[in-house]
Short mmCIF file of C-alpha atoms in Angstrom, two decimals:
data_model
loop_
_atom_site.label_atom_id
_atom_site.label_comp_id
_atom_site.label_asym_id
_atom_site.label_seq_id
_atom_site.Cartn_x
_atom_site.Cartn_y
_atom_site.Cartn_z
CA MET A 21 50.53 115.16 129.66
CA ASN A 22 53.94 113.50 129.41
CA ARG A 23 57.23 114.82 130.77
CA ASP A 24 57.81 116.93 127.63
CA GLY A 25 54.45 118.61 128.10
CA ALA A 26 53.01 116.65 125.18
CA ALA A 27 49.35 115.72 125.02
CA ALA A 28 48.31 112.17 125.87
CA THR A 29 48.47 109.78 122.93
CA PRO A 30 45.05 108.62 121.59
CA MET A 31 44.24 104.92 121.83
CA HIS A 32 44.77 104.21 118.12
CA GLU A 33 48.23 105.77 118.23
CA GLN A 34 51.29 104.20 119.75
CA LEU A 35 54.31 106.11 120.95
CA ARG A 36 57.72 104.51 121.36
CA GLN A 37 60.36 106.75 122.85
CA ASP A 38 63.63 106.95 124.72
CA ALA A 39 65.89 109.82 125.75
CA GLU A 40 67.04 110.53 122.19
CA ALA A 41 64.22 109.62 119.83
CA ALA A 42 60.53 108.80 119.47
CA ILE A 43 58.31 107.07 116.93
CA LEU A 44 54.58 107.80 116.68
CA PHE A 45 52.47 105.48 114.54
CA ASP A 46 48.87 104.66 113.78
CA THR A 47 48.06 101.12 114.89
CA THR A 48 45.06 100.96 112.56
CA VAL A 49 47.46 101.24 109.61
CA SER A 50 50.35 99.15 110.95
CA PRO A 51 50.42 97.32 114.30
CA GLN A 52 54.19 97.76 114.55
CA VAL A 53 56.71 100.32 113.32
CA ASP A 54 60.34 100.49 114.43
CA GLY A 55 63.40 102.55 113.58
CA ASP A 56 64.30 100.47 110.54
CA TRP A 57 61.22 101.78 108.76
CA PHE A 58 62.87 105.22 108.55
CA ASP A 59 66.17 103.94 107.13
CA PRO A 60 66.32 103.89 103.30
CA LYS A 61 69.25 101.45 103.48
CA TYR A 62 67.02 98.96 105.30
CA TRP A 63 64.49 98.98 102.47
CA HIS A 64 67.17 99.05 99.78
CA GLY A 65 68.70 95.89 101.23
CA ARG A 66 65.35 94.16 100.81
CA GLY A 67 64.76 95.37 97.28
CA ALA A 68 61.87 97.45 98.60
CA LEU A 69 63.10 100.97 97.84
CA ARG A 70 62.80 103.12 94.76
CA THR A 71 63.14 106.83 94.27
CA GLN A 72 61.22 109.30 92.17
CA ALA A 73 61.59 112.98 91.43
CA GLY A 74 60.09 115.51 93.80
CA GLY A 75 60.78 117.40 96.98
CA ARG A 76 64.27 118.13 98.26
CA GLY A 77 66.53 115.21 97.36
CA GLY A 78 63.80 113.14 95.68
CA VAL A 79 61.05 110.96 97.11
CA ALA A 80 61.74 107.54 98.63
CA VAL A 81 58.97 105.02 97.89
CA ILE A 82 59.10 101.97 100.17
CA ALA A 83 57.22 98.67 99.97
CA THR A 84 56.18 98.10 103.60
CA PRO A 85 53.92 95.51 105.27
CA ALA A 86 51.33 98.32 105.37
CA GLY A 87 51.53 98.79 101.61
CA GLU A 88 53.52 101.11 99.37
CA CYS A 89 54.49 104.25 101.27
CA VAL A 90 56.45 107.46 100.90
CA LEU A 91 59.32 108.08 103.33
CA ARG A 92 60.18 111.75 103.70
CA HIS A 93 63.15 113.14 105.59
CA TYR A 94 62.59 116.75 106.59
CA ARG A 95 65.15 119.09 105.05
CA ARG A 96 65.46 122.83 105.27
CA GLY A 97 65.31 125.02 102.20
CA GLY A 98 66.66 128.41 101.33
CA MET A 99 69.69 130.10 102.83
CA VAL A 100 69.23 128.54 106.28
CA ALA A 101 69.84 125.09 104.77
CA ALA A 102 73.54 125.83 104.42
CA LEU A 103 73.77 126.50 108.15
CA MET A 104 71.29 124.04 109.66
CA GLY A 105 71.01 121.31 107.03
CA ASP A 106 68.33 118.91 108.24
CA ARG A 107 68.38 120.07 111.88
CA TYR A 108 65.57 121.94 113.64
CA LEU A 109 65.51 123.65 117.04
CA TRP A 110 64.06 121.43 119.76
CA THR A 111 61.05 123.01 121.51
CA GLY A 112 59.15 119.86 122.55
CA ALA A 113 57.92 116.63 121.03
CA ASP A 114 54.54 117.88 119.83
CA ARG A 115 56.21 120.86 118.16
CA THR A 116 58.47 118.73 115.98
CA ARG A 117 57.67 119.02 112.28
CA SER A 118 56.98 115.30 111.99
CA PHE A 119 54.63 114.93 114.97
CA ALA A 120 52.72 118.09 114.05
CA GLU A 121 52.19 116.94 110.47
CA PHE A 122 51.27 113.43 111.66
CA ARG A 123 48.46 114.80 113.81
CA LEU A 124 47.27 117.27 111.17
CA LEU A 125 47.02 114.45 108.61
CA GLN A 126 45.07 112.36 111.10
CA ALA A 127 42.68 115.26 111.67
CA MET A 128 42.15 115.57 107.92
CA THR A 129 41.43 111.85 107.67
CA ARG A 130 38.71 112.28 110.30
CA LEU A 131 37.34 115.19 108.26
CA GLU A 132 37.36 112.95 105.16
CA LEU A 133 39.60 115.33 103.24
CA PRO A 134 41.63 113.98 100.29
CA ALA A 135 45.15 113.94 101.77
CA PRO A 136 47.69 111.13 102.22
CA GLN A 137 47.03 108.65 105.01
CA VAL A 138 49.73 108.96 107.64
CA VAL A 139 51.54 105.84 108.86
CA ALA A 140 54.30 106.96 111.22
CA ALA A 141 56.48 109.86 112.33
CA ARG A 142 59.86 110.02 114.03
CA TYR A 143 62.17 112.56 115.57
CA GLN A 144 65.76 112.09 116.73
CA ARG A 145 67.20 114.58 119.22
CA VAL A 146 70.71 115.89 118.69
CA GLY A 147 71.54 118.23 121.59
CA PHE A 148 69.35 121.31 121.24
CA HIS A 149 68.20 120.20 117.81
CA TYR A 150 66.35 117.31 116.19
CA ARG A 151 65.97 115.56 112.85
CA ALA A 152 62.64 114.24 111.63
CA ASP A 153 60.96 111.80 109.22
CA LEU A 154 57.42 111.00 108.13
CA ILE A 155 55.87 107.98 106.42
CA THR A 156 52.59 108.25 104.52
CA ARG A 157 50.79 105.87 102.22
CA ARG A 158 51.59 106.50 98.58
CA ILE A 159 48.80 107.72 96.32
CA PRO A 160 49.13 105.46 93.26
CA ASP A 161 49.02 106.48 89.60
CA ALA A 162 49.12 110.19 90.38
CA GLN A 163 50.63 113.22 88.68
CA THR A 164 51.21 116.66 90.08
CA LEU A 165 49.37 119.67 88.79
CA ALA A 166 52.78 121.00 87.72
CA GLU A 167 53.28 117.92 85.54
CA CYS A 168 49.82 118.35 84.04
CA LEU A 169 50.63 121.96 83.25
CA ALA A 170 53.92 120.96 81.60
CA GLY A 171 52.06 118.41 79.52
CA GLY A 172 49.49 120.94 78.35
CA TRP A 173 46.60 119.31 80.22
CA LEU A 174 45.56 122.21 82.45
CA ASP A 175 42.25 123.46 81.10
CA ALA A 176 39.21 125.23 82.52
CA GLU A 177 37.58 121.97 83.65
CA LEU A 178 40.63 120.81 85.59
CA ALA A 179 41.12 124.30 87.04
CA GLN A 180 37.56 124.22 88.38
CA GLU A 181 38.25 120.87 90.07
CA VAL A 182 41.42 122.27 91.64
CA GLY A 183 39.48 125.24 92.98
CA ALA A 184 36.89 122.91 94.50
CA LEU A 185 39.66 120.83 96.08
CA VAL A 186 41.26 123.83 97.78
CA ALA A 187 37.86 125.04 98.98
CA ARG A 188 37.18 121.74 100.77
CA PHE A 189 40.30 122.22 102.87
CA HIS A 190 39.64 125.91 103.49
CA ARG A 191 36.07 125.22 104.53
CA ALA A 192 37.42 122.79 107.15
CA GLY A 193 39.93 125.40 108.36
CA VAL A 194 43.03 123.69 106.94
CA TRP A 195 45.82 126.06 105.96
CA HIS A 196 48.49 124.68 103.64
CA ALA A 197 51.83 126.42 104.24
CA ASP A 198 53.10 125.82 100.70
CA LEU A 199 50.12 125.61 98.38
CA ASN A 200 51.68 125.24 94.95
CA ALA A 201 51.22 123.21 91.78
CA HIS A 202 53.69 120.55 92.96
CA ASN A 203 51.53 119.78 96.01
CA VAL A 204 48.30 119.12 94.10
CA LEU A 205 48.03 115.49 92.96
CA LEU A 206 45.70 114.16 90.28
CA ALA A 207 44.93 110.46 90.61
CA GLN A 208 42.49 108.36 88.62
CA ALA A 209 39.59 108.77 91.04
CA ALA A 210 40.26 112.05 92.84
CA LEU A 211 42.46 115.07 93.45
CA TYR A 212 44.61 115.36 96.57
CA LEU A 213 46.68 117.88 98.46
CA ILE A 214 50.02 116.67 99.82
CA ASP A 215 52.95 117.94 101.93
CA PHE A 216 51.39 119.60 104.96
CA ASP A 217 54.66 120.47 106.69
CA ARG A 218 54.00 123.59 108.82
CA GLY A 219 50.29 123.46 107.92
CA ARG A 220 47.69 123.89 110.63
CA LEU A 221 44.02 124.23 111.45
CA ARG A 222 42.85 127.85 111.56
CA SER A 223 39.71 129.76 112.37
CA PRO A 224 37.65 130.83 109.34
CA GLY A 225 39.07 133.96 107.77
CA GLN A 226 39.15 135.55 104.33
CA GLY A 227 42.67 136.89 104.72
CA TRP A 228 44.56 133.59 105.01
CA ARG A 229 42.35 131.95 102.42
CA VAL A 230 43.05 134.66 99.84
CA ALA A 231 46.78 134.55 100.63
CA ASN A 232 46.76 130.77 100.13
CA LEU A 233 45.07 131.10 96.75
CA GLN A 234 47.48 133.81 95.65
CA ARG A 235 50.38 131.50 96.51
CA LEU A 236 48.89 128.87 94.18
CA ARG A 237 48.37 131.50 91.48
CA ARG A 238 52.02 132.61 91.68
CA SER A 239 53.10 129.00 91.39
CA LEU A 240 51.06 128.45 88.23
CA LEU A 241 52.37 131.65 86.66
CA LYS A 242 55.96 130.76 87.56
CA LEU A 243 55.53 127.37 85.88
CA GLY A 244 54.34 128.94 82.64
CA ALA A 245 50.55 128.85 82.84
CA ALA A 246 50.33 132.31 81.26
CA THR A 247 52.29 131.64 78.06
CA GLN A 248 49.49 133.32 76.07
CA GLY A 249 49.39 136.27 78.43
CA GLU A 250 48.17 136.83 81.97
CA SER A 251 44.82 138.17 80.79
CA VAL A 252 44.14 134.93 78.88
CA PHE A 253 45.22 132.92 81.93
CA ASP A 254 42.78 134.91 84.09
CA GLU A 255 39.90 134.43 81.66
CA THR A 256 40.37 130.72 80.96
CA ILE A 257 42.10 129.20 83.99
CA TRP A 258 41.94 131.40 87.07
CA THR A 259 38.28 132.41 86.61
CA SER A 260 37.34 128.73 86.35
CA LEU A 261 39.45 127.84 89.38
CA MET A 262 37.80 130.56 91.45
CA TYR A 263 34.35 129.49 90.27
CA GLY A 264 34.97 125.97 91.55
CA TYR A 265 36.44 127.37 94.75
CA GLU A 266 33.61 129.77 95.59
CA ARG A 267 30.85 127.32 94.68
CA THR A 268 32.35 124.63 96.94
CA LEU A 269 33.22 126.99 99.78
CA SER A 270 29.62 128.19 100.02
CA ALA A 271 28.01 124.77 99.56
#
């Protein structure tokens, strides 16, 4: 344990820290990561930054020595955002949003689950608060499930694949805190789940699994998946999604 009560860093991770900040990175992905990696202005000055829609404030895509990555600055949502902005209460290094998500993504990589590969995480302490950032490898040529729905491409076959995707994570005990259509990615070769902020590993349980699925259902309905009526949505989309889910969960 270190002085903050944090667990020892595994051999393939490297931790760089001082009194005000720390960077945690995976040496198998990049042998060196420093503070500049988390500064959009640094990448912009090298012509290695572009932005795309998504998340709060857009997504920063950076061309790094480790390949094309996504740089995400953690920002609060809802009413608390007006008060706290991008600050979070400091309760220890391993409890920072960035370090927790870094280690959850690493665990999912070991479980061979289709999630982004994590590169590095950082926190910066500001008195009793901190700010945080995360870098993951970008999944190329991907669209969100929300974009597929908007384009009219969500059918029973795709819904079944989405159900199977969610079941793989649930079977491994991975709980996604914000399972919605924007956090399901469809790439050429596979489907992925992204954005595991506040996610965690949980013991098997029907309650949290059902609640997770209902969150996804509400997201699809909110985005207009039931334009022909909720009963038609249930018969054509949700039944297929649950078939793929249940078949994979019990496999």
